[in-house]
């Protein structure tokens, strides 16, 4: 499946990767990497790519507002644009820590929301030239081919769980409640890679503490449209207007999601 919107967005993502991101891969100067917070950084590629993406998306759909990760870092009030109407959501370089270290994975994530509900998502890996697309109610696609989420088939299932933003008590709970039932593997520190892994049979479960829309809006839609399940731990739908709300699970099948909820909430 390909729409005029997909064609325009894909061309934009590839151009921005070619012009602003890939030339700086493994070629960043020290002053081109800045720490925003603990475990969070920004590079010149992030800022330049976001500017190009914002310009291009405004031309594709002028009536939509724009929320970009780096713009929000400079002005948090921009998050209110997600509450009503159409809004583009931009993660110019997802996996910035990896990118800054000169290693994969990293990618571009774009989403289009309407009144807090994600309508479309695009996840692009420029090193593999892999483009994942999802539209609400119309399925999920990789390289233009419809995909259905598949589990790893492993016993126990494979869970990629980030503990970067957990406090010590939360980390202990993961070890006590979840570890006995799953094979725990490292996360890629890149949502642009982690969500596709759930659909393509690499991982069965992913857990996220921070749920910022530029990281998760497209991926949640992609997993759900592929037939997996991604939602809040209580089963409620992920929305882009839930500012600051934490906690998000994703699984390669609804059954695995439900079982994981039981294990994670056990006393």
Tab-separated table of N, CA and C in Angstrom, residues 140-219:
chain	number	residue	atom	x	y	z
A	140	UNK	N	-0.377	-2.241	8.808
A	140	UNK	CA	1.034	-1.893	8.982
A	140	UNK	C	1.823	-2.459	7.809
A	141	UNK	N	2.884	-1.729	7.426
A	141	UNK	CA	3.629	-2.072	6.224
A	141	UNK	C	5.116	-1.857	6.451
A	142	UNK	N	5.919	-2.723	5.847
A	142	UNK	CA	7.365	-2.552	5.826
A	142	UNK	C	7.805	-2.660	4.366
A	143	UNK	N	8.467	-1.611	3.878
A	143	UNK	CA	8.876	-1.615	2.487
A	143	UNK	C	7.713	-1.747	1.524
A	144	UNK	N	6.561	-1.235	1.917
A	144	UNK	CA	5.391	-1.276	1.057
A	144	UNK	C	4.583	-2.552	1.132
A	145	UNK	N	5.052	-3.550	1.880
A	145	UNK	CA	4.348	-4.825	2.004
A	145	UNK	C	3.662	-4.914	3.360
A	146	UNK	N	2.406	-5.337	3.347
A	146	UNK	CA	1.671	-5.479	4.612
A	146	UNK	C	2.339	-6.536	5.493
A	147	UNK	N	2.423	-6.247	6.781
A	147	UNK	CA	3.036	-7.189	7.713
A	147	UNK	C	2.057	-7.518	8.831
A	148	UNK	N	2.198	-8.743	9.335
A	148	UNK	CA	1.450	-9.199	10.507
A	148	UNK	C	2.465	-9.547	11.583
A	149	UNK	N	2.233	-9.046	12.781
A	149	UNK	CA	3.173	-9.280	13.878
A	149	UNK	C	3.311	-10.768	14.145
A	150	UNK	N	4.530	-11.202	14.367
A	150	UNK	CA	4.775	-12.598	14.708
A	150	UNK	C	5.621	-12.673	15.977
A	151	UNK	N	5.342	-13.647	16.800
A	151	UNK	CA	6.105	-13.849	18.022
A	151	UNK	C	7.431	-14.513	17.692
A	152	UNK	N	8.329	-14.535	18.666
A	152	UNK	CA	9.604	-15.223	18.444
A	152	UNK	C	9.425	-16.731	18.446
A	153	UNK	N	8.372	-17.200	19.137
A	153	UNK	CA	8.173	-18.634	19.293
A	153	UNK	C	9.041	-19.244	20.369
A	154	UNK	N	9.784	-18.401	21.077
A	154	UNK	CA	10.683	-18.895	22.117
A	154	UNK	C	9.934	-19.130	23.429
A	155	UNK	N	10.444	-20.096	24.204
A	155	UNK	CA	9.936	-20.359	25.552
A	155	UNK	C	11.105	-20.358	26.514
A	156	UNK	N	11.121	-19.427	27.499
A	156	UNK	CA	10.125	-18.369	27.713
A	156	UNK	C	10.234	-17.273	26.665
A	157	UNK	N	9.193	-16.432	26.573
A	157	UNK	CA	9.219	-15.335	25.603
A	157	UNK	C	10.365	-14.359	25.887
A	158	UNK	N	10.736	-13.614	24.865
A	158	UNK	CA	11.863	-12.681	24.972
A	158	UNK	C	11.339	-11.276	25.278
A	159	UNK	N	11.849	-10.709	26.364
A	159	UNK	CA	11.412	-9.380	26.800
A	159	UNK	C	12.586	-8.414	26.789
A	160	UNK	N	12.423	-7.310	26.079
A	160	UNK	CA	13.412	-6.234	26.077
A	160	UNK	C	12.866	-5.124	26.960
A	161	UNK	N	13.485	-4.945	28.106
A	161	UNK	CA	12.946	-4.020	29.101
A	161	UNK	C	14.003	-2.992	29.471
A	162	UNK	N	13.650	-1.721	29.305
A	162	UNK	CA	14.552	-0.645	29.679
A	162	UNK	C	14.416	-0.343	31.164
A	163	UNK	N	15.533	-0.330	31.856
A	163	UNK	CA	15.518	0.076	33.269
A	163	UNK	C	16.241	1.405	33.470
A	164	UNK	N	16.569	2.075	32.356
A	164	UNK	CA	17.342	3.319	32.425
A	164	UNK	C	16.644	4.369	33.276
A	165	UNK	N	15.326	4.470	33.134
A	165	UNK	CA	14.601	5.524	33.827
A	165	UNK	C	13.825	5.004	35.049
A	166	UNK	N	14.153	3.790	35.500
A	166	UNK	CA	13.511	3.231	36.691
A	166	UNK	C	14.344	3.548	37.927
A	167	UNK	N	13.653	3.699	39.065
A	167	UNK	CA	14.380	3.856	40.321
A	167	UNK	C	14.762	2.469	40.838
A	168	UNK	N	15.600	2.382	41.867
A	168	UNK	CA	16.066	1.070	42.340
A	168	UNK	C	14.937	0.124	42.728
A	169	UNK	N	13.877	0.645	43.335
A	169	UNK	CA	12.753	-0.214	43.727
A	169	UNK	C	12.053	-0.798	42.504
A	170	UNK	N	11.895	0.027	41.466
A	170	UNK	CA	11.263	-0.464	40.245
A	170	UNK	C	12.129	-1.511	39.557
A	171	UNK	N	13.440	-1.306	39.579
A	171	UNK	CA	14.336	-2.302	38.985
A	171	UNK	C	14.241	-3.626	39.735
A	172	UNK	N	14.171	-3.559	41.048
A	172	UNK	CA	14.050	-4.773	41.857
A	172	UNK	C	12.745	-5.503	41.545
A	173	UNK	N	11.683	-4.730	41.322
A	173	UNK	CA	10.391	-5.342	41.009
A	173	UNK	C	10.439	-6.079	39.676
A	174	UNK	N	11.140	-5.502	38.707
A	174	UNK	CA	11.288	-6.165	37.413
A	174	UNK	C	11.988	-7.506	37.590
A	175	UNK	N	13.044	-7.509	38.363
A	175	UNK	CA	13.779	-8.749	38.587
A	175	UNK	C	12.932	-9.785	39.321
A	176	UNK	N	12.141	-9.350	40.272
A	176	UNK	CA	11.365	-10.292	41.091
A	176	UNK	C	10.131	-10.820	40.372
A	177	UNK	N	9.422	-9.951	39.657
A	177	UNK	CA	8.126	-10.335	39.087
A	177	UNK	C	8.218	-10.824	37.647
A	178	UNK	N	9.136	-10.246	36.897
A	178	UNK	CA	9.150	-10.482	35.458
A	178	UNK	C	10.248	-11.446	35.030
A	179	UNK	N	11.443	-11.261	35.572
A	179	UNK	CA	12.589	-12.059	35.125
A	179	UNK	C	12.359	-13.568	35.162
A	180	UNK	N	11.665	-14.104	36.184
A	180	UNK	CA	11.484	-15.558	36.207
A	180	UNK	C	10.660	-16.115	35.046
A	181	UNK	N	9.891	-15.263	34.364
A	181	UNK	CA	8.966	-15.739	33.333
A	181	UNK	C	9.417	-15.432	31.907
A	182	UNK	N	10.532	-14.703	31.771
A	182	UNK	CA	10.959	-14.257	30.452
A	182	UNK	C	12.472	-14.347	30.302
A	183	UNK	N	12.922	-14.405	29.060
A	183	UNK	CA	14.329	-14.216	28.759
A	183	UNK	C	14.551	-12.729	28.546
A	184	UNK	N	15.281	-12.093	29.439
A	184	UNK	CA	15.500	-10.651	29.341
A	184	UNK	C	16.689	-10.364	28.435
A	185	UNK	N	16.502	-9.432	27.514
A	185	UNK	CA	17.572	-9.049	26.589
A	185	UNK	C	17.762	-7.538	26.648
A	186	UNK	N	18.915	-7.099	26.175
A	186	UNK	CA	19.201	-5.673	26.139
A	186	UNK	C	18.257	-4.959	25.186
A	187	UNK	N	17.946	-3.713	25.516
A	187	UNK	CA	17.168	-2.891	24.606
A	187	UNK	C	18.118	-2.208	23.627
A	188	UNK	N	17.625	-1.825	22.457
A	188	UNK	CA	18.488	-1.135	21.495
A	188	UNK	C	18.656	0.360	21.790
A	189	UNK	N	17.956	0.863	22.812
A	189	UNK	CA	17.945	2.297	23.124
A	189	UNK	C	17.534	3.101	21.900
A	190	UNK	N	16.524	2.603	21.214
A	190	UNK	CA	16.050	3.237	19.984
A	190	UNK	C	14.666	2.689	19.683
A	191	UNK	N	13.638	3.506	19.905
A	191	UNK	CA	12.271	3.053	19.648
A	191	UNK	C	12.069	2.735	18.176
A	192	UNK	N	12.815	3.411	17.305
A	192	UNK	CA	12.710	3.155	15.871
A	192	UNK	C	13.155	1.748	15.501
A	193	UNK	N	13.883	1.097	16.398
A	193	UNK	CA	14.274	-0.300	16.221
A	193	UNK	C	13.438	-1.221	17.094
A	194	UNK	N	13.095	-0.771	18.295
A	194	UNK	CA	12.443	-1.655	19.252
A	194	UNK	C	11.029	-2.049	18.819
A	195	UNK	N	10.268	-1.099	18.287
A	195	UNK	CA	8.916	-1.452	17.840
A	195	UNK	C	8.932	-2.410	16.646
A	196	UNK	N	9.736	-2.183	15.625
A	196	UNK	CA	9.799	-3.172	14.546
A	196	UNK	C	10.206	-4.564	15.021
A	197	UNK	N	11.078	-4.652	16.022
A	197	UNK	CA	11.476	-5.976	16.526
A	197	UNK	C	10.285	-6.769	17.039
A	198	UNK	N	9.277	-6.090	17.573
A	198	UNK	CA	8.091	-6.787	18.082
A	198	UNK	C	7.231	-7.338	16.954
A	199	UNK	N	7.276	-6.708	15.823
A	199	UNK	CA	6.474	-7.144	14.678
A	199	UNK	C	7.211	-8.185	13.843
A	200	UNK	N	8.535	-8.082	13.817
A	200	UNK	CA	9.333	-8.921	12.917
A	200	UNK	C	9.886	-10.184	13.567
A	201	UNK	N	9.396	-10.530	14.767
A	201	UNK	CA	9.754	-11.802	15.382
A	201	UNK	C	11.068	-11.822	16.126
A	202	UNK	N	11.583	-10.650	16.505
A	202	UNK	CA	12.856	-10.581	17.222
A	202	UNK	C	12.634	-10.552	18.739
A	203	UNK	N	11.685	-9.751	19.181
A	203	UNK	CA	11.304	-9.664	20.602
A	203	UNK	C	9.819	-9.932	20.749
A	204	UNK	N	9.423	-10.353	21.964
A	204	UNK	CA	8.009	-10.578	22.252
A	204	UNK	C	7.390	-9.463	23.085
A	205	UNK	N	8.184	-8.858	23.964
A	205	UNK	CA	7.673	-7.871	24.916
A	205	UNK	C	8.637	-6.692	24.974
A	206	UNK	N	8.081	-5.501	25.092
A	206	UNK	CA	8.879	-4.321	25.426
A	206	UNK	C	8.120	-3.511	26.469
A	207	UNK	N	8.872	-2.888	27.346
A	207	UNK	CA	8.300	-2.070	28.406
A	207	UNK	C	8.983	-0.708	28.388
A	208	UNK	N	8.187	0.329	28.511
A	208	UNK	CA	8.724	1.687	28.500
A	208	UNK	C	8.204	2.442	29.714
A	209	UNK	N	9.091	3.184	30.364
A	209	UNK	CA	8.692	4.030	31.484
A	209	UNK	C	8.302	5.415	30.963
A	210	UNK	N	9.203	6.066	30.279
A	210	UNK	CA	8.862	7.345	29.647
A	210	UNK	C	8.086	7.072	28.361
A	211	UNK	N	7.074	7.886	28.098
A	211	UNK	CA	6.210	7.607	26.943
A	211	UNK	C	5.987	8.860	26.094
A	212	UNK	N	7.062	9.565	25.815
A	212	UNK	CA	6.962	10.801	25.049
A	212	UNK	C	6.453	10.517	23.633
A	213	UNK	N	5.596	11.378	23.117
A	213	UNK	CA	4.921	11.066	21.847
A	213	UNK	C	5.851	10.899	20.660
A	214	UNK	N	6.957	11.647	20.614
A	214	UNK	CA	7.860	11.496	19.466
A	214	UNK	C	8.557	10.142	19.477
A	215	UNK	N	8.685	9.525	20.646
A	215	UNK	CA	9.277	8.191	20.732
A	215	UNK	C	8.266	7.088	20.419
A	216	UNK	N	6.999	7.292	20.791
A	216	UNK	CA	6.075	6.156	20.859
A	216	UNK	C	4.819	6.218	20.001
A	217	UNK	N	4.405	7.387	19.560
A	217	UNK	CA	3.134	7.464	18.828
A	217	UNK	C	3.130	6.567	17.595
A	218	UNK	N	4.165	6.652	16.781
A	218	UNK	CA	4.213	5.852	15.558
A	218	UNK	C	4.372	4.370	15.860
A	219	UNK	N	5.232	4.039	16.836
A	219	UNK	CA	5.484	2.635	17.148
A	219	UNK	C	4.294	1.920	17.723
